[in-house]
CSV table of N, CA and C in Angstrom, one decimal:
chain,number,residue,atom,x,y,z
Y,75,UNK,N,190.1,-32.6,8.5
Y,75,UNK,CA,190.9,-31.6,9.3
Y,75,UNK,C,191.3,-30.5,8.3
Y,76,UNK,N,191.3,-29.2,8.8
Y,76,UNK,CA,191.8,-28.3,8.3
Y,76,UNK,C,192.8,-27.5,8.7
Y,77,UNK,N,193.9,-26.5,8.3
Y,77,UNK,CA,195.0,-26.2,8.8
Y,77,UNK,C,194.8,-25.0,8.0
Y,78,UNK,N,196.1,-23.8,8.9
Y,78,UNK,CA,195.8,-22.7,8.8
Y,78,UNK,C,197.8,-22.7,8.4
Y,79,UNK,N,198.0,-21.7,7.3
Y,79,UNK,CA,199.5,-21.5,7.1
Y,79,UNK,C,199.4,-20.0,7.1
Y,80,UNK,N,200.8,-19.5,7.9
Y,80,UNK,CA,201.2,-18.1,7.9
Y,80,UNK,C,202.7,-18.0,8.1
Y,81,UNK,N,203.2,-16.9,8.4
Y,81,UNK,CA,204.7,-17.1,8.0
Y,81,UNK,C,204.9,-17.0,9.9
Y,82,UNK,N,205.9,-17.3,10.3
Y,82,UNK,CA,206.0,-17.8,11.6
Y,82,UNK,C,206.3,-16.4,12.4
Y,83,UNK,N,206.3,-16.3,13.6
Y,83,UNK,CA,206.6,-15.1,14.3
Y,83,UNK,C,207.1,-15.4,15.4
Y,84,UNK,N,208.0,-14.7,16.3
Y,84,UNK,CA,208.8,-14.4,16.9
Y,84,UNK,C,208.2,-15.4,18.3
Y,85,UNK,N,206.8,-15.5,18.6
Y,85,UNK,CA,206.4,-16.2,19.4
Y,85,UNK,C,206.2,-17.6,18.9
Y,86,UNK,N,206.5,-17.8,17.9
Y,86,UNK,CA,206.1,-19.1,17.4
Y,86,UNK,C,207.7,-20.2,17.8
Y,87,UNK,N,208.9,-19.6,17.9
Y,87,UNK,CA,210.3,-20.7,18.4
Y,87,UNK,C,210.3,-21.0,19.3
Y,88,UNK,N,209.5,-21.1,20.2
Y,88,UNK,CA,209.8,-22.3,21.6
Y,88,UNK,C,208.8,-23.9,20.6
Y,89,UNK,N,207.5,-23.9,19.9
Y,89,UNK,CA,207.1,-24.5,19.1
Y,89,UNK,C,208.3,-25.3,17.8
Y,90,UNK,N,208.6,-24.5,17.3
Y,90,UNK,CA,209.3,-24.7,16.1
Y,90,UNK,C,210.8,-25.0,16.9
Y,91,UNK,N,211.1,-24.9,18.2
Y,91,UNK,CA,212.2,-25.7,18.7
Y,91,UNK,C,211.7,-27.1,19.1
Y,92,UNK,N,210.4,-27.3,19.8
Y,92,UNK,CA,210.2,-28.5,20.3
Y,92,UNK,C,209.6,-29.4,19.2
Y,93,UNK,N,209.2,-29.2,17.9
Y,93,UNK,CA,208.9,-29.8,16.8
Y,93,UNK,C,210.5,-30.3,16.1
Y,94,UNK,N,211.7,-29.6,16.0
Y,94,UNK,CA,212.3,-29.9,15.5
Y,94,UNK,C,212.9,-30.7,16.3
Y,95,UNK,N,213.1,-30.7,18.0
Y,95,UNK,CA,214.1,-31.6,18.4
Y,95,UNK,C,213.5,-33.0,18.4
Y,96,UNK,N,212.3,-32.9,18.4
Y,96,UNK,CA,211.3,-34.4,18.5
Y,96,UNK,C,211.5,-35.2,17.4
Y,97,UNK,N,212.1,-34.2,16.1
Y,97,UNK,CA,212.5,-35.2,14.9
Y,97,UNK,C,214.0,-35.1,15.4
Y,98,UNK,N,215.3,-34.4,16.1
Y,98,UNK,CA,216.2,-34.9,16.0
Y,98,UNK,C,216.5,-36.2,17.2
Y,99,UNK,N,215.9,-36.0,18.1
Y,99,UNK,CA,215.4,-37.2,19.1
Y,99,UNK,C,215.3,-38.3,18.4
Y,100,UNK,N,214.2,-38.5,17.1
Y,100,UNK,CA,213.3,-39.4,16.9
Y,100,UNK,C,214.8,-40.5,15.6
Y,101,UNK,N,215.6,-39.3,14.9
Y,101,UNK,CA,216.5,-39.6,14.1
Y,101,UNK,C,215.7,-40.1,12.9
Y,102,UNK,N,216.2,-40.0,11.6
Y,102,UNK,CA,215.2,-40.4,10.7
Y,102,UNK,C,215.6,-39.2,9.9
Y,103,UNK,N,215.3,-37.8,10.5
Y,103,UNK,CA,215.1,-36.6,9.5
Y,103,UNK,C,215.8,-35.5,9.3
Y,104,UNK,N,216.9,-35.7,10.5
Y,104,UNK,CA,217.7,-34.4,10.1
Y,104,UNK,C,219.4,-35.1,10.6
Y,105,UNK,N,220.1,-34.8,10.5
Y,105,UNK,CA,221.5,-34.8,10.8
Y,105,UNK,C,222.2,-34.0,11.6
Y,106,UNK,N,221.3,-33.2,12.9
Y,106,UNK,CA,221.9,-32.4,13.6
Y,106,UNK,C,221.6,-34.2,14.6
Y,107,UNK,N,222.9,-34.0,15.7
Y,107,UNK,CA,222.9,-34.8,16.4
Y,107,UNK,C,222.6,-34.8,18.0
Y,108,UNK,N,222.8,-33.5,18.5
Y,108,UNK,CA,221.4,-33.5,19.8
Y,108,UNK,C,221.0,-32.3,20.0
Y,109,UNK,N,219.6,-32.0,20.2
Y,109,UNK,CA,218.9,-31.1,20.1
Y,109,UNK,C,219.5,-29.8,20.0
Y,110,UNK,N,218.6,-28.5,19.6
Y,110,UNK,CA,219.2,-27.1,19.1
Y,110,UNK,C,218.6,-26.5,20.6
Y,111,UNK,N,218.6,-25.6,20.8
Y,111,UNK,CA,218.5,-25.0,21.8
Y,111,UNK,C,217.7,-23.5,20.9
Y,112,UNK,N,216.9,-22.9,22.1
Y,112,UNK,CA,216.0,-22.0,21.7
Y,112,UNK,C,216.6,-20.7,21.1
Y,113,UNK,N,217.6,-20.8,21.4
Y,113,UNK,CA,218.5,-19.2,21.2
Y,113,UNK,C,219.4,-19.8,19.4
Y,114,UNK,N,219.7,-21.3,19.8
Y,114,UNK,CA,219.8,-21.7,18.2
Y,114,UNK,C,219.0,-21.6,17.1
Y,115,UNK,N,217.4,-22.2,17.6
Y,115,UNK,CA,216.5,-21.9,17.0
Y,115,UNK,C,216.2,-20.5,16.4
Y,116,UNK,N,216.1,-19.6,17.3
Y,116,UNK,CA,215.5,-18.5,17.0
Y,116,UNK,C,216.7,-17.5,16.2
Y,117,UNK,N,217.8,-17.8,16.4
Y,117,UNK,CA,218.8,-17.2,15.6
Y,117,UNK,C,218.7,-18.4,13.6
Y,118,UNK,N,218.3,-19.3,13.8
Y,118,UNK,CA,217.9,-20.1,12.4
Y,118,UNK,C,216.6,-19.0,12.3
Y,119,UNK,N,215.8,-18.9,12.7
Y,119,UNK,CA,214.5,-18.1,12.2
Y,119,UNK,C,214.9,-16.9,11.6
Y,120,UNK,N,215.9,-16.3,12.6
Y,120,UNK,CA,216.0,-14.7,11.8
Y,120,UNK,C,217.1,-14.5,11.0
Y,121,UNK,N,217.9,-15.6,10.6
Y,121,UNK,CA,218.8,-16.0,9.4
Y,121,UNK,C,218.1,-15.9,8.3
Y,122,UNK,N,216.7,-16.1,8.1
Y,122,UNK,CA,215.6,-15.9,7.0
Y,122,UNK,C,215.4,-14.9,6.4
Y,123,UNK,N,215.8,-14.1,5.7
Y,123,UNK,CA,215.7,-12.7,5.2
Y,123,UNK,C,215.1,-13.1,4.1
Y,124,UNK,N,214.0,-11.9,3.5
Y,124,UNK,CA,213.3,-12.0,2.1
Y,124,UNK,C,214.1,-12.1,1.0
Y,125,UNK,N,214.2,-12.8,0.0
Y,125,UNK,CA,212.9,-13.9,-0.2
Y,125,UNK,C,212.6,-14.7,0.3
Y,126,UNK,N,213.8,-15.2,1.7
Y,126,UNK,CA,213.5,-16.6,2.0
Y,126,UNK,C,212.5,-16.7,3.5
Y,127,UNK,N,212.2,-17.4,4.0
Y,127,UNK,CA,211.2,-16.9,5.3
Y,127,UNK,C,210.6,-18.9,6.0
Y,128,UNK,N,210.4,-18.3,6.9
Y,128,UNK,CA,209.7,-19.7,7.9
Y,128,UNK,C,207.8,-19.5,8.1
Y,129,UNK,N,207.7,-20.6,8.1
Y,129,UNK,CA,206.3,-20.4,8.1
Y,129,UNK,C,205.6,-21.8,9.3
Y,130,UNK,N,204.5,-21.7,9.7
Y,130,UNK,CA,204.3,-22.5,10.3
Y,130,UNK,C,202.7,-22.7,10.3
Y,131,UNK,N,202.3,-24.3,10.4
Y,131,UNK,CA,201.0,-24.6,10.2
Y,131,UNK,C,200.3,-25.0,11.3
Y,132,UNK,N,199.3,-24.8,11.5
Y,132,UNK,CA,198.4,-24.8,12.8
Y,132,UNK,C,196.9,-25.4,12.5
Y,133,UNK,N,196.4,-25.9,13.4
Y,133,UNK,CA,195.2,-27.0,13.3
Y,133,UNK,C,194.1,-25.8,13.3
Y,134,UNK,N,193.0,-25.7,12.4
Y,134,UNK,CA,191.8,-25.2,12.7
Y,134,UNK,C,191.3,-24.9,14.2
Y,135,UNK,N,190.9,-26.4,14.3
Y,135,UNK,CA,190.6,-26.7,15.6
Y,135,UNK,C,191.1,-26.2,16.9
Y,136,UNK,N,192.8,-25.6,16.7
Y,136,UNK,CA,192.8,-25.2,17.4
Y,136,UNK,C,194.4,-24.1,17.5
Y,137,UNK,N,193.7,-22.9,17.6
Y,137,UNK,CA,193.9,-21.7,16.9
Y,137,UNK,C,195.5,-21.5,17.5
Y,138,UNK,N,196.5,-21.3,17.6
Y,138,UNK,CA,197.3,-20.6,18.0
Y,138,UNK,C,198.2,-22.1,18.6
Y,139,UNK,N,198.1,-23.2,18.3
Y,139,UNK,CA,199.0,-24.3,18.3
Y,139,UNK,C,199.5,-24.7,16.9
Y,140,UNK,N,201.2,-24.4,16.9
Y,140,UNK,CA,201.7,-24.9,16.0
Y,140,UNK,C,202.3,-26.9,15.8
Y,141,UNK,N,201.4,-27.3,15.0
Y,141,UNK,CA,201.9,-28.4,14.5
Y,141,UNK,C,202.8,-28.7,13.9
Y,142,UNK,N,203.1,-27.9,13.0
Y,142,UNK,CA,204.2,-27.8,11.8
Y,142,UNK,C,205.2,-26.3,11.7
Y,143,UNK,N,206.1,-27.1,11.2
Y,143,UNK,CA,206.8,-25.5,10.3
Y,143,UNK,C,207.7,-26.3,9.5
Y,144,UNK,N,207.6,-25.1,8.2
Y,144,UNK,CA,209.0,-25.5,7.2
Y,144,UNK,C,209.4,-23.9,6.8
Y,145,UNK,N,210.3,-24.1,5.8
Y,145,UNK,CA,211.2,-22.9,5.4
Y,145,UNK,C,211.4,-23.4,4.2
Y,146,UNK,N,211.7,-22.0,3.3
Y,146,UNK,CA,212.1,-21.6,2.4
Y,146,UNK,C,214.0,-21.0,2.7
Y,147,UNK,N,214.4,-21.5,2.1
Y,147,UNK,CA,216.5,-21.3,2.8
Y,147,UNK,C,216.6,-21.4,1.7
Y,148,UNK,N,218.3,-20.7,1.8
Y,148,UNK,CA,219.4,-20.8,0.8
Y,148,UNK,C,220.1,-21.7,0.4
Y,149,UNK,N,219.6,-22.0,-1.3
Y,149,UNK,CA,220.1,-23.2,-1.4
Y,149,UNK,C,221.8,-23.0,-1.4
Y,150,UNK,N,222.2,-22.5,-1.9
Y,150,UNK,CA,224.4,-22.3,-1.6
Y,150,UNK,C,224.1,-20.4,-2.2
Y,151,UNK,N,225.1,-20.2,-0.9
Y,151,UNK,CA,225.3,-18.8,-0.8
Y,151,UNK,C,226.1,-18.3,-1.8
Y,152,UNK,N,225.8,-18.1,-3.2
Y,152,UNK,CA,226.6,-17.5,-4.1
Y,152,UNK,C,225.5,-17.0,-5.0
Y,153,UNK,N,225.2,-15.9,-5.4
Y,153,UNK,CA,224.6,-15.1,-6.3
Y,153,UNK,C,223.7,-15.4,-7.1
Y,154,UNK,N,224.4,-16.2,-8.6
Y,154,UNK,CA,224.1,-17.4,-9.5
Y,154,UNK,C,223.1,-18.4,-9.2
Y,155,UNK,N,222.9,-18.4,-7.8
Y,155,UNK,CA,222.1,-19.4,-7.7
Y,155,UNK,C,220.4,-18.6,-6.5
Y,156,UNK,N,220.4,-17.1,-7.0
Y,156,UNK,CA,219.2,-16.3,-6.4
Y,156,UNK,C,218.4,-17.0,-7.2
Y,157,UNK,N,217.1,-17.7,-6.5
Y,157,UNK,CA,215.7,-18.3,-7.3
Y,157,UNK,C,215.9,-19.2,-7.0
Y,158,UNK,N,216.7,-20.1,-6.4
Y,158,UNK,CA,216.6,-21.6,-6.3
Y,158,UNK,C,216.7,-21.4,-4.6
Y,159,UNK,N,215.8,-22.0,-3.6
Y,159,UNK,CA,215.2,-22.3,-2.6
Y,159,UNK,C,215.2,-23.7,-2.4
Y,160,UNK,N,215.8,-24.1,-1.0
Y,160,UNK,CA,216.5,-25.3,-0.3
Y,160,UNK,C,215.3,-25.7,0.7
Y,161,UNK,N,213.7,-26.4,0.7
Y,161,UNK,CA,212.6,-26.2,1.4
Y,161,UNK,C,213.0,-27.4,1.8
Y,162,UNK,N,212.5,-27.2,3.6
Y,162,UNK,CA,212.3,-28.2,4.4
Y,162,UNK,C,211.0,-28.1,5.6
Y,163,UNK,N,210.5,-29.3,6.1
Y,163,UNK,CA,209.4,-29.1,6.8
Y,163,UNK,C,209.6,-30.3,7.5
Y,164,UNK,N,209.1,-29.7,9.0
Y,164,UNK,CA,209.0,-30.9,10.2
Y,164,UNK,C,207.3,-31.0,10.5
Y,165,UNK,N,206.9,-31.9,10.9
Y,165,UNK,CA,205.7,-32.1,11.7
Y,165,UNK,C,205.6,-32.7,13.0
Y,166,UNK,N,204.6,-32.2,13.9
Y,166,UNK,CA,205.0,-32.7,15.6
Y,166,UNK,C,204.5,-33.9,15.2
Y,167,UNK,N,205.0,-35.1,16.2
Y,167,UNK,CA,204.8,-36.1,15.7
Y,167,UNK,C,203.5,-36.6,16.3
Y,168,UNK,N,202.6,-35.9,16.9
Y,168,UNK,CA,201.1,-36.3,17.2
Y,168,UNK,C,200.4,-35.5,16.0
Y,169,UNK,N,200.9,-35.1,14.9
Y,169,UNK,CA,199.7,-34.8,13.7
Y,169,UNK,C,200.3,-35.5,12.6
Y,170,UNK,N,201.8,-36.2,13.1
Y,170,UNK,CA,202.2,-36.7,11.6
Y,170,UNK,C,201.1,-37.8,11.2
Y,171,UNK,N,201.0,-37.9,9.6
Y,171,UNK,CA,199.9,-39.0,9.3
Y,171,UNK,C,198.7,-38.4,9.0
Y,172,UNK,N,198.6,-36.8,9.2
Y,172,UNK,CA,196.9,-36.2,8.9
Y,172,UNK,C,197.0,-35.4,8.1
Y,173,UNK,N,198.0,-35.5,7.4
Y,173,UNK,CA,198.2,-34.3,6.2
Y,173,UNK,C,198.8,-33.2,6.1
Y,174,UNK,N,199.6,-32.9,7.2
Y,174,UNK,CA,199.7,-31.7,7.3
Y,174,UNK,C,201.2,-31.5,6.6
Y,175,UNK,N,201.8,-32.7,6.6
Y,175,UNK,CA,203.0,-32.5,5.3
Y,175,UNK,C,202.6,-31.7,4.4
Y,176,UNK,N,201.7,-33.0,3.8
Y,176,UNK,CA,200.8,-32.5,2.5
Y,176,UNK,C,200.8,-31.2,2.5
Y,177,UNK,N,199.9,-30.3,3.3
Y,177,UNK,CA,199.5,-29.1,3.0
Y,177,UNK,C,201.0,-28.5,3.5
Y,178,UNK,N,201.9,-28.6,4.3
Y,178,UNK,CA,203.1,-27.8,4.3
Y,178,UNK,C,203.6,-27.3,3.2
Y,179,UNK,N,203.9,-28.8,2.5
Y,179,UNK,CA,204.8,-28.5,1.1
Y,179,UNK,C,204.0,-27.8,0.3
Y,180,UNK,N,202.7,-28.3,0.0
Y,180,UNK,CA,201.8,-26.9,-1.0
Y,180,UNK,C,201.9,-25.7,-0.2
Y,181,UNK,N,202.1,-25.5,0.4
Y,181,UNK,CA,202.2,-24.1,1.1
Y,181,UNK,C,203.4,-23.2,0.6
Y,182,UNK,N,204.5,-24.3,1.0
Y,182,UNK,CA,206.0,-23.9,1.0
Y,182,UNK,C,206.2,-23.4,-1.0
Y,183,UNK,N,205.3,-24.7,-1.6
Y,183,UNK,CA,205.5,-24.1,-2.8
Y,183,UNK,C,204.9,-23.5,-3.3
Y,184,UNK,N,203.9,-22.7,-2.6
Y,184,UNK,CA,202.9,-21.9,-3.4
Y,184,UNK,C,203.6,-20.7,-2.4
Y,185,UNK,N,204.2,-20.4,-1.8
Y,185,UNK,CA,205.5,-19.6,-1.2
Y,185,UNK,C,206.5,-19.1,-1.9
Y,186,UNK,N,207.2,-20.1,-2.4
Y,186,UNK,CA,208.3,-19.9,-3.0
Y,186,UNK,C,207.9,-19.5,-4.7
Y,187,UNK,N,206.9,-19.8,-4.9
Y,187,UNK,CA,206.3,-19.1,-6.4
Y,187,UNK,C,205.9,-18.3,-6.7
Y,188,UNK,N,205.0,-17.5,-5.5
Y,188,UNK,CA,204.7,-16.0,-5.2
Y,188,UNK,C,206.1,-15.1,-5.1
Y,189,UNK,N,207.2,-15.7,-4.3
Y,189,UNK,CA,208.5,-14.9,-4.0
Y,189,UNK,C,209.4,-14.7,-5.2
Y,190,UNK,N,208.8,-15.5,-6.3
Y,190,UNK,CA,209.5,-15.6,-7.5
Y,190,UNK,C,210.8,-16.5,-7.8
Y,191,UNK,N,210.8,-17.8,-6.7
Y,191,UNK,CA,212.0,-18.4,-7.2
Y,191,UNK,C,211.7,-19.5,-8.2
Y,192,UNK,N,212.5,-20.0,-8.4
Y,192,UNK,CA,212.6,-20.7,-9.7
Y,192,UNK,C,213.0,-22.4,-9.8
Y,193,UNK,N,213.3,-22.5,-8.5
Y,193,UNK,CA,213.6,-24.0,-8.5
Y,193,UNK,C,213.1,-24.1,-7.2
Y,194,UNK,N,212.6,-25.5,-6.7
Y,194,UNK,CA,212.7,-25.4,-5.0
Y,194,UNK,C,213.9,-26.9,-5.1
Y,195,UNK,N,214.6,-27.1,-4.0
Y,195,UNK,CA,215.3,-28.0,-3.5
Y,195,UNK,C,215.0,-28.8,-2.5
Y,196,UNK,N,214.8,-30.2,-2.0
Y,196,UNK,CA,214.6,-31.0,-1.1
Y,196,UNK,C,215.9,-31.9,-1.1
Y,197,UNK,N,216.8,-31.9,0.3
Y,197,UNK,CA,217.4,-32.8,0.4
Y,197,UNK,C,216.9,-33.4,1.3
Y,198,UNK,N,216.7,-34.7,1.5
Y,198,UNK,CA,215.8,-36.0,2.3
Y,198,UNK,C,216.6,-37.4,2.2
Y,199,UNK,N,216.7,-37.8,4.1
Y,199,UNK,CA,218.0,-39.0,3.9
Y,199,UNK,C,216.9,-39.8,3.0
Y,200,UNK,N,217.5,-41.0,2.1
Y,200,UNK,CA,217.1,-41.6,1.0
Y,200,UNK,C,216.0,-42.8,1.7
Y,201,UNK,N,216.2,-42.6,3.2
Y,201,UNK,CA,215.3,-44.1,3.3
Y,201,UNK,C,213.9,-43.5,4.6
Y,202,UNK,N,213.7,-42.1,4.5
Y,202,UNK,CA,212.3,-41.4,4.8
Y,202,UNK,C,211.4,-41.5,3.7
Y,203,UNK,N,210.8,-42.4,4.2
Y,203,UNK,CA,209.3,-42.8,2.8
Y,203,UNK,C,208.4,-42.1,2.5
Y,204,UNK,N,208.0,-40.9,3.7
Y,204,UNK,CA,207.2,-40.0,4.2
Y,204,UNK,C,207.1,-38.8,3.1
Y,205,UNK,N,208.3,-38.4,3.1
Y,205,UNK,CA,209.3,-37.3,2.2
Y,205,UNK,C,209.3,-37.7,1.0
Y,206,UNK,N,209.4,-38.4,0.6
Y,206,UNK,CA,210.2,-39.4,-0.6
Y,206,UNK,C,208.6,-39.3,-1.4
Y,207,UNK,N,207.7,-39.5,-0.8
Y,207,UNK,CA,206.4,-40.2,-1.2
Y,207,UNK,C,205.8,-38.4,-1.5
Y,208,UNK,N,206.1,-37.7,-0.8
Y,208,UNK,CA,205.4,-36.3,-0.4
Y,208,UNK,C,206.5,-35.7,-2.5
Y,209,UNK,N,207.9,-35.6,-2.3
Y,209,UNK,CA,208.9,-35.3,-3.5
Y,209,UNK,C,207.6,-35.8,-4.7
Y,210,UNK,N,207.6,-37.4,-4.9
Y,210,UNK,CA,207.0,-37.9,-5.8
Y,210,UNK,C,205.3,-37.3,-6.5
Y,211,UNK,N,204.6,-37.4,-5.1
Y,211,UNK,CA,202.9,-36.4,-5.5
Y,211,UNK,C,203.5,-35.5,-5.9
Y,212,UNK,N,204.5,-34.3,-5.5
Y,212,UNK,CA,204.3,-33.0,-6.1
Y,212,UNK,C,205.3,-32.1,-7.2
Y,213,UNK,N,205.6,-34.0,-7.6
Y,213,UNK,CA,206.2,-34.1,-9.3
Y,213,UNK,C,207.7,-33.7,-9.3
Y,214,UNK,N,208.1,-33.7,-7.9
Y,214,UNK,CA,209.7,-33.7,-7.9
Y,214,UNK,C,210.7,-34.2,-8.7
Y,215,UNK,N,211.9,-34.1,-8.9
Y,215,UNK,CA,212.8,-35.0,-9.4
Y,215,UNK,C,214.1,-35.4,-8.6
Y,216,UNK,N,214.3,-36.8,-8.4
Y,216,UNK,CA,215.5,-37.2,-7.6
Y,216,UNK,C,216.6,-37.1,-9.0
Y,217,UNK,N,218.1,-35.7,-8.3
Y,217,UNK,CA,218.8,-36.1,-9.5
Y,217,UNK,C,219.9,-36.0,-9.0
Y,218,UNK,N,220.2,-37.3,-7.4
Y,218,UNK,CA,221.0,-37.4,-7.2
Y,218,UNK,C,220.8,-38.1,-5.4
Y,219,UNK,N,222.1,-38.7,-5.4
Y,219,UNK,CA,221.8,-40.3,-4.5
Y,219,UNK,C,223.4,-39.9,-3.7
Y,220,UNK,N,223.5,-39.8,-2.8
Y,220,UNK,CA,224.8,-39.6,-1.7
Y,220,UNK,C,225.0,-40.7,-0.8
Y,221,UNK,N,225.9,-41.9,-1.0
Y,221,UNK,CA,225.6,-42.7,-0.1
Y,221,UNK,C,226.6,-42.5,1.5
Y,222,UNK,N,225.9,-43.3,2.3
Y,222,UNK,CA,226.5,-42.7,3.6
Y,222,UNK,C,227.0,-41.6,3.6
Y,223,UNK,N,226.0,-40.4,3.7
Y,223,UNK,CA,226.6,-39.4,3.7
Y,223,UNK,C,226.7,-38.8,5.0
Y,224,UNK,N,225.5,-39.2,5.7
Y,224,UNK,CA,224.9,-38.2,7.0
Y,224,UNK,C,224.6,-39.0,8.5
Y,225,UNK,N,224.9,-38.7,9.3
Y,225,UNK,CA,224.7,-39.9,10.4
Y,225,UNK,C,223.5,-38.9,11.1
Y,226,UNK,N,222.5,-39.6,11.8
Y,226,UNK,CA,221.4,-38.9,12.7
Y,226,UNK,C,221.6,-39.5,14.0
Y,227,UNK,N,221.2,-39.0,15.1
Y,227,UNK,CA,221.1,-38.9,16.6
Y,227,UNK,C,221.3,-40.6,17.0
Y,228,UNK,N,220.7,-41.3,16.1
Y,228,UNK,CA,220.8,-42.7,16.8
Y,228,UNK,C,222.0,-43.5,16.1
Y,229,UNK,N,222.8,-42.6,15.2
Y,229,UNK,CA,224.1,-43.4,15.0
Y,229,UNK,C,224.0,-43.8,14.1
Y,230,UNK,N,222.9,-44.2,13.6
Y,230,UNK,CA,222.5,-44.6,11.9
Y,230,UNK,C,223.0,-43.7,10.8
Y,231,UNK,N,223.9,-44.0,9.9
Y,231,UNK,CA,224.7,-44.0,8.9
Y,231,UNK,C,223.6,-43.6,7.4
Y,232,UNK,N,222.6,-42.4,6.9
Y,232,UNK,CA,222.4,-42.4,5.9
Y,232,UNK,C,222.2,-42.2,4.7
Y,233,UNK,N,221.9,-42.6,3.7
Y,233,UNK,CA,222.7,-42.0,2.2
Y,233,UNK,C,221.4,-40.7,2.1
Y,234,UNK,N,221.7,-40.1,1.4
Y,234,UNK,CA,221.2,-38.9,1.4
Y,234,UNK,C,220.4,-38.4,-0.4
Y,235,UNK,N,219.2,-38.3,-0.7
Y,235,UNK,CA,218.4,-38.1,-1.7
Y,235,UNK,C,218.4,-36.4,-2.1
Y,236,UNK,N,218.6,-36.2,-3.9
Y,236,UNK,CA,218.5,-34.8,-3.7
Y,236,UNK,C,217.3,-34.9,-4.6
Y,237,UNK,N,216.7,-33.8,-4.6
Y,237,UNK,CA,215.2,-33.4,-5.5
Y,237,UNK,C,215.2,-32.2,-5.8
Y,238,UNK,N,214.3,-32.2,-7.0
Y,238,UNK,CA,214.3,-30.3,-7.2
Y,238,UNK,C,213.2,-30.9,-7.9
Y,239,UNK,N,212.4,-29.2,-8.3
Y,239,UNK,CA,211.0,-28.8,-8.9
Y,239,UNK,C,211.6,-27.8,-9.4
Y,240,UNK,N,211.1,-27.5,-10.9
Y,240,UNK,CA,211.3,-26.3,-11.3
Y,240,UNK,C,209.8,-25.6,-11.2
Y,241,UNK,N,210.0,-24.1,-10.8
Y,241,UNK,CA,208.6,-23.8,-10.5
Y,241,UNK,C,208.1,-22.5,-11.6
């Protein structure tokens, strides 16, 4: 399979809502506890100002259907910390398993290295193997462990993993 990455557009948040509520639904990946709504969504997309930006990945096969999206975000809003980038990425859960993580996060970081930052950040609850496994291929470093920090949609209680890449 092949996949297509571009930076997302204004038609692309009814996708990039129904990809993300399927992982808050699903629990496991995020810590928002019931779904965002489209006007939430679309106001998180245009929160993105350059350097930082959303992007979304789309199957060959089939042109103009978003599978994926992740982002490049602010890792903490103070000055001192311009070049370090907070990356996250969802997959719909009928392509999870075919790569398209994979190719997200190479995307996200070959994103964030063109824009000139200098560190990327992944925070990931500690017991997503998916993520964890994705950190490790692309030479991440865990330098830091939160326990019970975050509860997800199904009430589950998770410790929380941090990572960084210097880029």
């Amino acid at each position: 399979m092949s996949y297509t990455f571009r930076a997302a557009a204004a038609s692309d948040t009814q996708a990039i809502t129904d990809i993300y509520n399927a992982s808050v639904i699903a629990g496991g990946a995020t810590a928002d506890l019931t779904p965002r709504t489209f006007e939430q969504r679309q106001a998180w997309v245009d929160s993105h100002k350059p350097p930082y930006g959303v992007f979304v990945a789309e199957s060959s096969e089939h042109p103009g259907q978003v599978i994926g999206f992740g982002a490049l975000s602010v890792f903490y809003d103070r000055a001192g910390y311009d070049g370090v980038t907070d990356l996250a990425y969802y997959i719909d859960p009928a392509w999870q398993g075919k790569g398209v993580g994979t190719f997200m996060l190479q995307h996200l970081l070959d994103e964030a290295r063109a824009r000139h930052m200098r560190k990327a950040c992944g925070i990931i609850f500690a017991d997503n193997a998916g993520s964890i496994a994705l950190m490790h291929r692309f030479g991440f470093t865990q330098f830091g462990l939160m326990p019970s920090a975050a509860t997800d949609s199904t009430g589950t209680m998770r410790d929380m993993s941090y990572w960084y890449l210097d880029l």
